[in-house]
């Protein structure tokens, strides 16, 4: 009996499309990360880093990983564009928050923007993956050092992790995606979004 329900649950999850928001301040490396993700998980080549320009609208990346469909939404991080982020919160299953780990002078800006994201009620219970990006640079701090620096409060009930990544050479991307898929599959928020999507079908 248990295996029947487990099989059904796995089947439903395989039909679920997970929406993952990629946030972070400008130049953190969000779009570079998205393009690397696409290159690693789909047949698309992904834009080379030298062709990526600052994001003004929305970049979307669709990939399949661990038998699930993932849709990534990458938004611009310039100060004037951050007010757009919240329009996407309600529909997001999880958040990736990207930080340039080699640029300590911008940690404070990153931290306050992240705290604002976490305070928003539309993102309640969404798993959070904080990425310490640009690990290919010598002066990048580790994921642990970044976590200590950010010293985020009120994370106790939220599922979260810090991951060292290089969006240029791909370090840490597989681990990031595995963690995200696993966390979203277990998340109560996923059930909530599924119920809401079902009840809106007339
Ligand atoms: N060395 C190194 N550079 C990176 C990495 N990721 C991104 N960059 C560089 O950082 C700069 C900004 O990258 P983007 O991907 O455009 O940053 P973004 O967060 O999308 O910026 P906005 O769209 O303005 O919010 C570019 O020059 C990238 O080549 C990385 O892992 N290592
Ligand atoms: Mg961008």
mmCIF file with all atom_site columns, C-alpha atoms and ligand atoms in Angstrom:
data_model
loop_
_atom_site.group_PDB
_atom_site.id
_atom_site.type_symbol
_atom_site.label_atom_id
_atom_site.label_alt_id
_atom_site.label_comp_id
_atom_site.label_asym_id
_atom_site.label_entity_id
_atom_site.label_seq_id
_atom_site.pdbx_PDB_ins_code
_atom_site.Cartn_x
_atom_site.Cartn_y
_atom_site.Cartn_z
_atom_site.occupancy
_atom_site.B_iso_or_equiv
_atom_site.pdbx_formal_charge
_atom_site.auth_seq_id
_atom_site.auth_comp_id
_atom_site.auth_asym_id
_atom_site.auth_atom_id
_atom_site.pdbx_PDB_model_num
ATOM   1   C  CA  . UNK A 1 1   ? 0.000   0.000  0.000   1.00 0.00 ? 1   UNK A CA  1
ATOM   2   C  CA  . UNK A 1 2   ? 2.767   2.387  0.993   1.00 0.00 ? 2   UNK A CA  1
ATOM   3   C  CA  . UNK A 1 3   ? 4.625   1.752  -2.259  1.00 0.00 ? 3   UNK A CA  1
ATOM   4   C  CA  . UNK A 1 4   ? 1.443   2.496  -4.219  1.00 0.00 ? 4   UNK A CA  1
ATOM   5   C  CA  . UNK A 1 5   ? 1.071   5.921  -2.592  1.00 0.00 ? 5   UNK A CA  1
ATOM   6   C  CA  . UNK A 1 6   ? 4.797   6.563  -2.864  1.00 0.00 ? 6   UNK A CA  1
ATOM   7   C  CA  . UNK A 1 7   ? 4.666   5.733  -6.578  1.00 0.00 ? 7   UNK A CA  1
ATOM   8   C  CA  . UNK A 1 8   ? 1.667   8.034  -7.069  1.00 0.00 ? 8   UNK A CA  1
ATOM   9   C  CA  . UNK A 1 9   ? 3.387   10.838 -5.162  1.00 0.00 ? 9   UNK A CA  1
ATOM   10  C  CA  . UNK A 1 10  ? 6.553   10.448 -7.274  1.00 0.00 ? 10  UNK A CA  1
ATOM   11  C  CA  . UNK A 1 11  ? 4.401   10.482 -10.419 1.00 0.00 ? 11  UNK A CA  1
ATOM   12  C  CA  . UNK A 1 12  ? 2.692   13.716 -9.363  1.00 0.00 ? 12  UNK A CA  1
ATOM   13  C  CA  . UNK A 1 13  ? 6.068   15.292 -8.604  1.00 0.00 ? 13  UNK A CA  1
ATOM   14  C  CA  . UNK A 1 14  ? 7.371   14.286 -12.013 1.00 0.00 ? 14  UNK A CA  1
ATOM   15  C  CA  . UNK A 1 15  ? 4.491   16.261 -13.524 1.00 0.00 ? 15  UNK A CA  1
ATOM   16  C  CA  . UNK A 1 16  ? 5.201   19.284 -11.384 1.00 0.00 ? 16  UNK A CA  1
ATOM   17  C  CA  . UNK A 1 17  ? 6.940   22.219 -12.963 1.00 0.00 ? 17  UNK A CA  1
ATOM   18  C  CA  . UNK A 1 18  ? 9.078   23.906 -10.340 1.00 0.00 ? 18  UNK A CA  1
ATOM   19  C  CA  . UNK A 1 19  ? 9.616   27.657 -10.584 1.00 0.00 ? 19  UNK A CA  1
ATOM   20  C  CA  . UNK A 1 20  ? 12.910  28.884 -9.217  1.00 0.00 ? 20  UNK A CA  1
ATOM   21  C  CA  . UNK A 1 21  ? 13.619  32.596 -8.834  1.00 0.00 ? 21  UNK A CA  1
ATOM   22  C  CA  . UNK A 1 22  ? 17.221  33.734 -9.273  1.00 0.00 ? 22  UNK A CA  1
ATOM   23  C  CA  . UNK A 1 23  ? 17.743  36.934 -7.283  1.00 0.00 ? 23  UNK A CA  1
ATOM   24  C  CA  . UNK A 1 24  ? 20.694  38.993 -6.097  1.00 0.00 ? 24  UNK A CA  1
ATOM   25  C  CA  . UNK A 1 25  ? 22.132  42.457 -6.601  1.00 0.00 ? 25  UNK A CA  1
ATOM   26  C  CA  . UNK A 1 26  ? 23.540  43.588 -9.964  1.00 0.00 ? 26  UNK A CA  1
ATOM   27  C  CA  . UNK A 1 27  ? 26.734  41.925 -11.228 1.00 0.00 ? 27  UNK A CA  1
ATOM   28  C  CA  . UNK A 1 28  ? 26.414  39.029 -8.765  1.00 0.00 ? 28  UNK A CA  1
ATOM   29  C  CA  . UNK A 1 29  ? 26.458  36.623 -11.717 1.00 0.00 ? 29  UNK A CA  1
ATOM   30  C  CA  . UNK A 1 30  ? 22.792  35.531 -11.962 1.00 0.00 ? 30  UNK A CA  1
ATOM   31  C  CA  . UNK A 1 31  ? 22.541  35.481 -15.756 1.00 0.00 ? 31  UNK A CA  1
ATOM   32  C  CA  . UNK A 1 32  ? 25.952  33.854 -16.122 1.00 0.00 ? 32  UNK A CA  1
ATOM   33  C  CA  . UNK A 1 33  ? 24.718  31.166 -13.734 1.00 0.00 ? 33  UNK A CA  1
ATOM   34  C  CA  . UNK A 1 34  ? 21.495  30.675 -15.704 1.00 0.00 ? 34  UNK A CA  1
ATOM   35  C  CA  . UNK A 1 35  ? 23.405  30.273 -18.956 1.00 0.00 ? 35  UNK A CA  1
ATOM   36  C  CA  . UNK A 1 36  ? 25.783  27.759 -17.357 1.00 0.00 ? 36  UNK A CA  1
ATOM   37  C  CA  . UNK A 1 37  ? 22.802  25.840 -15.956 1.00 0.00 ? 37  UNK A CA  1
ATOM   38  C  CA  . UNK A 1 38  ? 21.235  25.679 -19.410 1.00 0.00 ? 38  UNK A CA  1
ATOM   39  C  CA  . UNK A 1 39  ? 24.505  24.482 -20.915 1.00 0.00 ? 39  UNK A CA  1
ATOM   40  C  CA  . UNK A 1 40  ? 24.889  21.744 -18.271 1.00 0.00 ? 40  UNK A CA  1
ATOM   41  C  CA  . UNK A 1 41  ? 21.295  20.476 -18.250 1.00 0.00 ? 41  UNK A CA  1
ATOM   42  C  CA  . UNK A 1 42  ? 19.857  20.998 -21.709 1.00 0.00 ? 42  UNK A CA  1
ATOM   43  C  CA  . UNK A 1 43  ? 21.051  20.734 -25.253 1.00 0.00 ? 43  UNK A CA  1
ATOM   44  C  CA  . UNK A 1 44  ? 21.316  24.495 -25.514 1.00 0.00 ? 44  UNK A CA  1
ATOM   45  C  CA  . UNK A 1 45  ? 24.830  25.918 -25.546 1.00 0.00 ? 45  UNK A CA  1
ATOM   46  C  CA  . UNK A 1 46  ? 24.043  28.858 -23.296 1.00 0.00 ? 46  UNK A CA  1
ATOM   47  C  CA  . UNK A 1 47  ? 25.331  32.363 -24.012 1.00 0.00 ? 47  UNK A CA  1
ATOM   48  C  CA  . UNK A 1 48  ? 29.082  32.760 -23.502 1.00 0.00 ? 48  UNK A CA  1
ATOM   49  C  CA  . UNK A 1 49  ? 29.909  35.145 -20.590 1.00 0.00 ? 49  UNK A CA  1
ATOM   50  C  CA  . UNK A 1 50  ? 31.239  37.884 -22.885 1.00 0.00 ? 50  UNK A CA  1
ATOM   51  C  CA  . UNK A 1 51  ? 27.837  38.160 -24.610 1.00 0.00 ? 51  UNK A CA  1
ATOM   52  C  CA  . UNK A 1 52  ? 25.830  38.589 -21.405 1.00 0.00 ? 52  UNK A CA  1
ATOM   53  C  CA  . UNK A 1 53  ? 24.590  42.107 -20.673 1.00 0.00 ? 53  UNK A CA  1
ATOM   54  C  CA  . UNK A 1 54  ? 23.002  43.515 -17.491 1.00 0.00 ? 54  UNK A CA  1
ATOM   55  C  CA  . UNK A 1 55  ? 19.434  42.204 -17.201 1.00 0.00 ? 55  UNK A CA  1
ATOM   56  C  CA  . UNK A 1 56  ? 16.576  44.666 -17.520 1.00 0.00 ? 56  UNK A CA  1
ATOM   57  C  CA  . UNK A 1 57  ? 13.615  42.341 -18.131 1.00 0.00 ? 57  UNK A CA  1
ATOM   58  C  CA  . UNK A 1 58  ? 13.311  38.659 -17.357 1.00 0.00 ? 58  UNK A CA  1
ATOM   59  C  CA  . UNK A 1 59  ? 15.424  35.746 -18.588 1.00 0.00 ? 59  UNK A CA  1
ATOM   60  C  CA  . UNK A 1 60  ? 13.803  32.335 -18.523 1.00 0.00 ? 60  UNK A CA  1
ATOM   61  C  CA  . UNK A 1 61  ? 15.607  29.017 -18.567 1.00 0.00 ? 61  UNK A CA  1
ATOM   62  C  CA  . UNK A 1 62  ? 13.866  25.628 -18.757 1.00 0.00 ? 62  UNK A CA  1
ATOM   63  C  CA  . UNK A 1 63  ? 15.776  22.498 -17.880 1.00 0.00 ? 63  UNK A CA  1
ATOM   64  C  CA  . UNK A 1 64  ? 15.007  18.935 -16.830 1.00 0.00 ? 64  UNK A CA  1
ATOM   65  C  CA  . UNK A 1 65  ? 16.904  17.497 -13.891 1.00 0.00 ? 65  UNK A CA  1
ATOM   66  C  CA  . UNK A 1 66  ? 16.322  14.432 -11.682 1.00 0.00 ? 66  UNK A CA  1
ATOM   67  C  CA  . UNK A 1 67  ? 13.123  13.666 -13.601 1.00 0.00 ? 67  UNK A CA  1
ATOM   68  C  CA  . UNK A 1 68  ? 11.620  17.079 -12.829 1.00 0.00 ? 68  UNK A CA  1
ATOM   69  C  CA  . UNK A 1 69  ? 10.979  20.148 -14.920 1.00 0.00 ? 69  UNK A CA  1
ATOM   70  C  CA  . UNK A 1 70  ? 12.648  23.289 -13.651 1.00 0.00 ? 70  UNK A CA  1
ATOM   71  C  CA  . UNK A 1 71  ? 11.846  26.797 -14.829 1.00 0.00 ? 71  UNK A CA  1
ATOM   72  C  CA  . UNK A 1 72  ? 14.353  29.446 -13.752 1.00 0.00 ? 72  UNK A CA  1
ATOM   73  C  CA  . UNK A 1 73  ? 13.393  33.115 -13.660 1.00 0.00 ? 73  UNK A CA  1
ATOM   74  C  CA  . UNK A 1 74  ? 16.388  35.476 -13.688 1.00 0.00 ? 74  UNK A CA  1
ATOM   75  C  CA  . UNK A 1 75  ? 15.660  39.117 -12.888 1.00 0.00 ? 75  UNK A CA  1
ATOM   76  C  CA  . UNK A 1 76  ? 17.775  42.265 -12.983 1.00 0.00 ? 76  UNK A CA  1
ATOM   77  C  CA  . UNK A 1 77  ? 19.487  43.255 -9.737  1.00 0.00 ? 77  UNK A CA  1
ATOM   78  C  CA  . UNK A 1 78  ? 20.118  46.954 -10.296 1.00 0.00 ? 78  UNK A CA  1
ATOM   79  C  CA  . UNK A 1 79  ? 18.609  49.029 -7.449  1.00 0.00 ? 79  UNK A CA  1
ATOM   80  C  CA  . UNK A 1 80  ? 15.854  50.477 -9.643  1.00 0.00 ? 80  UNK A CA  1
ATOM   81  C  CA  . UNK A 1 81  ? 14.790  46.999 -10.794 1.00 0.00 ? 81  UNK A CA  1
ATOM   82  C  CA  . UNK A 1 82  ? 14.589  45.237 -7.427  1.00 0.00 ? 82  UNK A CA  1
ATOM   83  C  CA  . UNK A 1 83  ? 11.001  46.380 -6.832  1.00 0.00 ? 83  UNK A CA  1
ATOM   84  C  CA  . UNK A 1 84  ? 9.967   44.048 -9.685  1.00 0.00 ? 84  UNK A CA  1
ATOM   85  C  CA  . UNK A 1 85  ? 11.182  40.950 -7.840  1.00 0.00 ? 85  UNK A CA  1
ATOM   86  C  CA  . UNK A 1 86  ? 8.110   40.658 -5.633  1.00 0.00 ? 86  UNK A CA  1
ATOM   87  C  CA  . UNK A 1 87  ? 5.776   40.243 -8.622  1.00 0.00 ? 87  UNK A CA  1
ATOM   88  C  CA  . UNK A 1 88  ? 7.245   36.737 -8.998  1.00 0.00 ? 88  UNK A CA  1
ATOM   89  C  CA  . UNK A 1 89  ? 7.223   35.644 -5.347  1.00 0.00 ? 89  UNK A CA  1
ATOM   90  C  CA  . UNK A 1 90  ? 3.763   34.095 -5.212  1.00 0.00 ? 90  UNK A CA  1
ATOM   91  C  CA  . UNK A 1 91  ? 4.460   31.580 -7.969  1.00 0.00 ? 91  UNK A CA  1
ATOM   92  C  CA  . UNK A 1 92  ? 7.996   30.639 -6.919  1.00 0.00 ? 92  UNK A CA  1
ATOM   93  C  CA  . UNK A 1 93  ? 8.718   27.247 -5.370  1.00 0.00 ? 93  UNK A CA  1
ATOM   94  C  CA  . UNK A 1 94  ? 12.238  28.225 -4.299  1.00 0.00 ? 94  UNK A CA  1
ATOM   95  C  CA  . UNK A 1 95  ? 14.774  31.063 -4.417  1.00 0.00 ? 95  UNK A CA  1
ATOM   96  C  CA  . UNK A 1 96  ? 18.407  31.103 -5.465  1.00 0.00 ? 96  UNK A CA  1
ATOM   97  C  CA  . UNK A 1 97  ? 20.139  34.165 -4.054  1.00 0.00 ? 97  UNK A CA  1
ATOM   98  C  CA  . UNK A 1 98  ? 23.452  34.876 -5.806  1.00 0.00 ? 98  UNK A CA  1
ATOM   99  C  CA  . UNK A 1 99  ? 26.265  36.846 -4.143  1.00 0.00 ? 99  UNK A CA  1
ATOM   100 C  CA  . UNK A 1 100 ? 29.617  37.873 -5.625  1.00 0.00 ? 100 UNK A CA  1
ATOM   101 C  CA  . UNK A 1 101 ? 31.855  36.233 -3.018  1.00 0.00 ? 101 UNK A CA  1
ATOM   102 C  CA  . UNK A 1 102 ? 34.887  38.152 -4.303  1.00 0.00 ? 102 UNK A CA  1
ATOM   103 C  CA  . UNK A 1 103 ? 33.408  41.586 -3.653  1.00 0.00 ? 103 UNK A CA  1
ATOM   104 C  CA  . UNK A 1 104 ? 33.172  42.241 0.130   1.00 0.00 ? 104 UNK A CA  1
ATOM   105 C  CA  . UNK A 1 105 ? 32.426  45.930 -0.440  1.00 0.00 ? 105 UNK A CA  1
ATOM   106 C  CA  . UNK A 1 106 ? 28.978  44.880 -1.711  1.00 0.00 ? 106 UNK A CA  1
ATOM   107 C  CA  . UNK A 1 107 ? 28.150  42.286 0.965   1.00 0.00 ? 107 UNK A CA  1
ATOM   108 C  CA  . UNK A 1 108 ? 26.155  44.809 2.980   1.00 0.00 ? 108 UNK A CA  1
ATOM   109 C  CA  . UNK A 1 109 ? 23.975  45.726 -0.011  1.00 0.00 ? 109 UNK A CA  1
ATOM   110 C  CA  . UNK A 1 110 ? 23.492  42.019 -0.769  1.00 0.00 ? 110 UNK A CA  1
ATOM   111 C  CA  . UNK A 1 111 ? 22.578  41.263 2.811   1.00 0.00 ? 111 UNK A CA  1
ATOM   112 C  CA  . UNK A 1 112 ? 19.960  43.985 3.136   1.00 0.00 ? 112 UNK A CA  1
ATOM   113 C  CA  . UNK A 1 113 ? 18.380  43.086 -0.218  1.00 0.00 ? 113 UNK A CA  1
ATOM   114 C  CA  . UNK A 1 114 ? 18.220  39.437 0.877   1.00 0.00 ? 114 UNK A CA  1
ATOM   115 C  CA  . UNK A 1 115 ? 16.698  40.315 4.249   1.00 0.00 ? 115 UNK A CA  1
ATOM   116 C  CA  . UNK A 1 116 ? 13.978  42.221 2.454   1.00 0.00 ? 116 UNK A CA  1
ATOM   117 C  CA  . UNK A 1 117 ? 13.283  39.210 0.224   1.00 0.00 ? 117 UNK A CA  1
ATOM   118 C  CA  . UNK A 1 118 ? 13.023  36.923 3.251   1.00 0.00 ? 118 UNK A CA  1
ATOM   119 C  CA  . UNK A 1 119 ? 10.618  39.240 5.064   1.00 0.00 ? 119 UNK A CA  1
ATOM   120 C  CA  . UNK A 1 120 ? 8.084   39.100 2.240   1.00 0.00 ? 120 UNK A CA  1
ATOM   121 C  CA  . UNK A 1 121 ? 5.066   36.992 3.138   1.00 0.00 ? 121 UNK A CA  1
ATOM   122 C  CA  . UNK A 1 122 ? 4.527   35.761 -0.437  1.00 0.00 ? 122 UNK A CA  1
ATOM   123 C  CA  . UNK A 1 123 ? 7.749   33.773 -0.129  1.00 0.00 ? 123 UNK A CA  1
ATOM   124 C  CA  . UNK A 1 124 ? 6.858   32.046 3.113   1.00 0.00 ? 124 UNK A CA  1
ATOM   125 C  CA  . UNK A 1 125 ? 8.377   28.576 3.358   1.00 0.00 ? 125 UNK A CA  1
ATOM   126 C  CA  . UNK A 1 126 ? 10.248  28.811 0.045   1.00 0.00 ? 126 UNK A CA  1
ATOM   127 C  CA  . UNK A 1 127 ? 13.566  26.920 0.253   1.00 0.00 ? 127 UNK A CA  1
ATOM   128 C  CA  . UNK A 1 128 ? 16.547  29.267 -0.082  1.00 0.00 ? 128 UNK A CA  1
ATOM   129 C  CA  . UNK A 1 129 ? 19.844  28.490 -1.780  1.00 0.00 ? 129 UNK A CA  1
ATOM   130 C  CA  . UNK A 1 130 ? 22.474  31.185 -1.189  1.00 0.00 ? 130 UNK A CA  1
ATOM   131 C  CA  . UNK A 1 131 ? 25.258  30.998 -3.743  1.00 0.00 ? 131 UNK A CA  1
ATOM   132 C  CA  . UNK A 1 132 ? 28.764  32.243 -2.946  1.00 0.00 ? 132 UNK A CA  1
ATOM   133 C  CA  . UNK A 1 133 ? 29.607  32.873 -6.592  1.00 0.00 ? 133 UNK A CA  1
ATOM   134 C  CA  . UNK A 1 134 ? 32.887  33.575 -8.426  1.00 0.00 ? 134 UNK A CA  1
ATOM   135 C  CA  . UNK A 1 135 ? 34.876  30.878 -6.593  1.00 0.00 ? 135 UNK A CA  1
ATOM   136 C  CA  . UNK A 1 136 ? 37.284  30.821 -9.542  1.00 0.00 ? 136 UNK A CA  1
ATOM   137 C  CA  . UNK A 1 137 ? 38.644  34.182 -8.309  1.00 0.00 ? 137 UNK A CA  1
ATOM   138 C  CA  . UNK A 1 138 ? 41.486  34.018 -5.751  1.00 0.00 ? 138 UNK A CA  1
ATOM   139 C  CA  . UNK A 1 139 ? 39.925  36.497 -3.355  1.00 0.00 ? 139 UNK A CA  1
ATOM   140 C  CA  . UNK A 1 140 ? 36.489  34.837 -3.187  1.00 0.00 ? 140 UNK A CA  1
ATOM   141 C  CA  . UNK A 1 141 ? 35.378  33.965 0.359   1.00 0.00 ? 141 UNK A CA  1
ATOM   142 C  CA  . UNK A 1 142 ? 34.091  30.442 1.021   1.00 0.00 ? 142 UNK A CA  1
ATOM   143 C  CA  . UNK A 1 143 ? 30.410  29.602 1.454   1.00 0.00 ? 143 UNK A CA  1
ATOM   144 C  CA  . UNK A 1 144 ? 30.992  29.189 5.229   1.00 0.00 ? 144 UNK A CA  1
ATOM   145 C  CA  . UNK A 1 145 ? 32.689  32.595 5.544   1.00 0.00 ? 145 UNK A CA  1
ATOM   146 C  CA  . UNK A 1 146 ? 29.881  34.218 3.601   1.00 0.00 ? 146 UNK A CA  1
ATOM   147 C  CA  . UNK A 1 147 ? 27.273  32.569 5.839   1.00 0.00 ? 147 UNK A CA  1
ATOM   148 C  CA  . UNK A 1 148 ? 29.089  33.917 8.901   1.00 0.00 ? 148 UNK A CA  1
ATOM   149 C  CA  . UNK A 1 149 ? 29.283  37.352 7.422   1.00 0.00 ? 149 UNK A CA  1
ATOM   150 C  CA  . UNK A 1 150 ? 25.611  37.509 6.483   1.00 0.00 ? 150 UNK A CA  1
ATOM   151 C  CA  . UNK A 1 151 ? 24.557  36.203 9.908   1.00 0.00 ? 151 UNK A CA  1
ATOM   152 C  CA  . UNK A 1 152 ? 20.980  35.932 8.708   1.00 0.00 ? 152 UNK A CA  1
ATOM   153 C  CA  . UNK A 1 153 ? 18.329  36.076 11.381  1.00 0.00 ? 153 UNK A CA  1
ATOM   154 C  CA  . UNK A 1 154 ? 14.949  34.406 11.298  1.00 0.00 ? 154 UNK A CA  1
ATOM   155 C  CA  . UNK A 1 155 ? 16.082  31.599 9.037   1.00 0.00 ? 155 UNK A CA  1
ATOM   156 C  CA  . UNK A 1 156 ? 15.363  28.930 11.655  1.00 0.00 ? 156 UNK A CA  1
ATOM   157 C  CA  . UNK A 1 157 ? 12.200  27.581 10.087  1.00 0.00 ? 157 UNK A CA  1
ATOM   158 C  CA  . UNK A 1 158 ? 13.238  28.049 6.493   1.00 0.00 ? 158 UNK A CA  1
ATOM   159 C  CA  . UNK A 1 159 ? 15.027  25.272 4.631   1.00 0.00 ? 159 UNK A CA  1
ATOM   160 C  CA  . UNK A 1 160 ? 18.247  26.841 3.363   1.00 0.00 ? 160 UNK A CA  1
ATOM   161 C  CA  . UNK A 1 161 ? 21.853  26.182 2.460   1.00 0.00 ? 161 UNK A CA  1
ATOM   162 C  CA  . UNK A 1 162 ? 24.959  28.017 1.254   1.00 0.00 ? 162 UNK A CA  1
ATOM   163 C  CA  . UNK A 1 163 ? 26.814  26.672 -1.764  1.00 0.00 ? 163 UNK A CA  1
ATOM   164 C  CA  . UNK A 1 164 ? 30.170  27.636 -3.306  1.00 0.00 ? 164 UNK A CA  1
ATOM   165 C  CA  . UNK A 1 165 ? 29.778  28.094 -7.071  1.00 0.00 ? 165 UNK A CA  1
ATOM   166 C  CA  . UNK A 1 166 ? 31.610  29.396 -10.082 1.00 0.00 ? 166 UNK A CA  1
ATOM   167 C  CA  . UNK A 1 167 ? 29.135  30.328 -12.778 1.00 0.00 ? 167 UNK A CA  1
ATOM   168 C  CA  . UNK A 1 168 ? 32.073  30.608 -15.166 1.00 0.00 ? 168 UNK A CA  1
ATOM   169 C  CA  . UNK A 1 169 ? 33.574  27.145 -14.758 1.00 0.00 ? 169 UNK A CA  1
ATOM   170 C  CA  . UNK A 1 170 ? 30.480  25.364 -13.423 1.00 0.00 ? 170 UNK A CA  1
ATOM   171 C  CA  . UNK A 1 171 ? 31.798  24.400 -9.976  1.00 0.00 ? 171 UNK A CA  1
ATOM   172 C  CA  . UNK A 1 172 ? 28.975  23.609 -7.535  1.00 0.00 ? 172 UNK A CA  1
ATOM   173 C  CA  . UNK A 1 173 ? 26.116  23.808 -10.050 1.00 0.00 ? 173 UNK A CA  1
ATOM   174 C  CA  . UNK A 1 174 ? 25.154  20.105 -9.941  1.00 0.00 ? 174 UNK A CA  1
ATOM   175 C  CA  . UNK A 1 175 ? 25.172  20.145 -6.119  1.00 0.00 ? 175 UNK A CA  1
ATOM   176 C  CA  . UNK A 1 176 ? 22.995  23.272 -6.188  1.00 0.00 ? 176 UNK A CA  1
ATOM   177 C  CA  . UNK A 1 177 ? 20.408  21.749 -8.510  1.00 0.00 ? 177 UNK A CA  1
ATOM   178 C  CA  . UNK A 1 178 ? 20.297  18.472 -6.554  1.00 0.00 ? 178 UNK A CA  1
ATOM   179 C  CA  . UNK A 1 179 ? 19.724  20.361 -3.316  1.00 0.00 ? 179 UNK A CA  1
ATOM   180 C  CA  . UNK A 1 180 ? 16.986  22.485 -4.906  1.00 0.00 ? 180 UNK A CA  1
ATOM   181 C  CA  . UNK A 1 181 ? 15.082  19.543 -6.393  1.00 0.00 ? 181 UNK A CA  1
ATOM   182 C  CA  . UNK A 1 182 ? 15.259  17.602 -3.148  1.00 0.00 ? 182 UNK A CA  1
ATOM   183 C  CA  . UNK A 1 183 ? 14.147  20.591 -1.047  1.00 0.00 ? 183 UNK A CA  1
ATOM   184 C  CA  . UNK A 1 184 ? 11.266  21.522 -3.354  1.00 0.00 ? 184 UNK A CA  1
ATOM   185 C  CA  . UNK A 1 185 ? 10.010  17.939 -3.469  1.00 0.00 ? 185 UNK A CA  1
ATOM   186 C  CA  . UNK A 1 186 ? 9.868   17.866 0.324   1.00 0.00 ? 186 UNK A CA  1
ATOM   187 C  CA  . UNK A 1 187 ? 8.551   21.391 0.769   1.00 0.00 ? 187 UNK A CA  1
ATOM   188 C  CA  . UNK A 1 188 ? 5.086   22.099 2.162   1.00 0.00 ? 188 UNK A CA  1
ATOM   189 C  CA  . UNK A 1 189 ? 5.067   25.127 -0.092  1.00 0.00 ? 189 UNK A CA  1
ATOM   190 C  CA  . UNK A 1 190 ? 5.087   22.820 -3.126  1.00 0.00 ? 190 UNK A CA  1
ATOM   191 C  CA  . UNK A 1 191 ? 1.868   21.169 -1.859  1.00 0.00 ? 191 UNK A CA  1
ATOM   192 C  CA  . UNK A 1 192 ? 0.379   24.596 -1.256  1.00 0.00 ? 192 UNK A CA  1
ATOM   193 C  CA  . UNK A 1 193 ? 1.181   25.837 -4.761  1.00 0.00 ? 193 UNK A CA  1
ATOM   194 C  CA  . UNK A 1 194 ? -0.164  22.618 -6.268  1.00 0.00 ? 194 UNK A CA  1
ATOM   195 C  CA  . UNK A 1 195 ? -3.464  22.952 -4.395  1.00 0.00 ? 195 UNK A CA  1
ATOM   196 C  CA  . UNK A 1 196 ? -3.729  26.586 -5.405  1.00 0.00 ? 196 UNK A CA  1
ATOM   197 C  CA  . UNK A 1 197 ? -3.033  25.761 -9.082  1.00 0.00 ? 197 UNK A CA  1
ATOM   198 C  CA  . UNK A 1 198 ? -5.628  22.961 -8.958  1.00 0.00 ? 198 UNK A CA  1
ATOM   199 C  CA  . UNK A 1 199 ? -8.311  25.119 -7.403  1.00 0.00 ? 199 UNK A CA  1
ATOM   200 C  CA  . UNK A 1 200 ? -7.852  27.815 -10.031 1.00 0.00 ? 200 UNK A CA  1
ATOM   201 C  CA  . UNK A 1 201 ? -8.712  25.346 -12.811 1.00 0.00 ? 201 UNK A CA  1
ATOM   202 C  CA  . UNK A 1 202 ? -12.424 25.776 -13.561 1.00 0.00 ? 202 UNK A CA  1
HETATM 203 N  N1  . LIG B 2 .   ? 35.190  35.325 -12.467 1.00 0.00 ? 1   LIG B N1  1
HETATM 204 C  C1  . LIG B 2 .   ? 33.865  35.200 -12.511 1.00 0.00 ? 1   LIG B C1  1
HETATM 205 N  N2  . LIG B 2 .   ? 33.098  36.150 -13.048 1.00 0.00 ? 1   LIG B N2  1
HETATM 206 C  C2  . LIG B 2 .   ? 31.756  35.963 -13.065 1.00 0.00 ? 1   LIG B C2  1
HETATM 207 C  C3  . LIG B 2 .   ? 31.137  34.800 -12.525 1.00 0.00 ? 1   LIG B C3  1
HETATM 208 N  N3  . LIG B 2 .   ? 29.800  34.922 -12.679 1.00 0.00 ? 1   LIG B N3  1
HETATM 209 C  C4  . LIG B 2 .   ? 29.599  36.092 -13.305 1.00 0.00 ? 1   LIG B C4  1
HETATM 210 N  N4  . LIG B 2 .   ? 30.776  36.731 -13.538 1.00 0.00 ? 1   LIG B N4  1
HETATM 211 C  C5  . LIG B 2 .   ? 30.981  38.031 -14.183 1.00 0.00 ? 1   LIG B C5  1
HETATM 212 O  O1  . LIG B 2 .   ? 30.292  39.019 -13.417 1.00 0.00 ? 1   LIG B O1  1
HETATM 213 C  C6  . LIG B 2 .   ? 29.746  40.021 -14.271 1.00 0.00 ? 1   LIG B C6  1
HETATM 214 C  C7  . LIG B 2 .   ? 28.245  40.154 -14.045 1.00 0.00 ? 1   LIG B C7  1
HETATM 215 O  O2  . LIG B 2 .   ? 27.605  38.931 -14.442 1.00 0.00 ? 1   LIG B O2  1
HETATM 216 P  P1  . LIG B 2 .   ? 26.037  38.849 -14.770 1.00 0.00 ? 1   LIG B P1  1
HETATM 217 O  O3  . LIG B 2 .   ? 25.718  37.410 -14.931 1.00 0.00 ? 1   LIG B O3  1
HETATM 218 O  O4  . LIG B 2 .   ? 25.670  39.765 -15.862 1.00 0.00 ? 1   LIG B O4  1
HETATM 219 O  O5  . LIG B 2 .   ? 25.440  39.408 -13.398 1.00 0.00 ? 1   LIG B O5  1
HETATM 220 P  P2  . LIG B 2 .   ? 23.906  39.615 -13.017 1.00 0.00 ? 1   LIG B P2  1
HETATM 221 O  O6  . LIG B 2 .   ? 23.795  39.230 -11.582 1.00 0.00 ? 1   LIG B O6  1
HETATM 222 O  O7  . LIG B 2 .   ? 23.041  38.883 -13.962 1.00 0.00 ? 1   LIG B O7  1
HETATM 223 O  O8  . LIG B 2 .   ? 23.723  41.170 -13.150 1.00 0.00 ? 1   LIG B O8  1
HETATM 224 P  P3  . LIG B 2 .   ? 22.333  42.001 -13.413 1.00 0.00 ? 1   LIG B P3  1
HETATM 225 O  O9  . LIG B 2 .   ? 21.672  41.381 -14.591 1.00 0.00 ? 1   LIG B O9  1
HETATM 226 O  O10 . LIG B 2 .   ? 22.769  43.413 -13.671 1.00 0.00 ? 1   LIG B O10 1
HETATM 227 O  O11 . LIG B 2 .   ? 21.522  41.897 -12.179 1.00 0.00 ? 1   LIG B O11 1
HETATM 228 C  C8  . LIG B 2 .   ? 30.105  39.600 -15.694 1.00 0.00 ? 1   LIG B C8  1
HETATM 229 O  O12 . LIG B 2 .   ? 31.285  40.278 -16.071 1.00 0.00 ? 1   LIG B O12 1
HETATM 230 C  C9  . LIG B 2 .   ? 30.367  38.101 -15.566 1.00 0.00 ? 1   LIG B C9  1
HETATM 231 O  O13 . LIG B 2 .   ? 31.255  37.592 -16.546 1.00 0.00 ? 1   LIG B O13 1
HETATM 232 C  C10 . LIG B 2 .   ? 31.981  33.797 -11.945 1.00 0.00 ? 1   LIG B C10 1
HETATM 233 O  O14 . LIG B 2 .   ? 31.560  32.756 -11.432 1.00 0.00 ? 1   LIG B O14 1
HETATM 234 N  N5  . LIG B 2 .   ? 33.337  34.058 -11.958 1.00 0.00 ? 1   LIG B N5  1
HETATM 235 MG MG1 . LIG B 2 .   ? 21.567  39.465 -15.276 1.00 0.00 ? 2   LIG B MG1 1
#
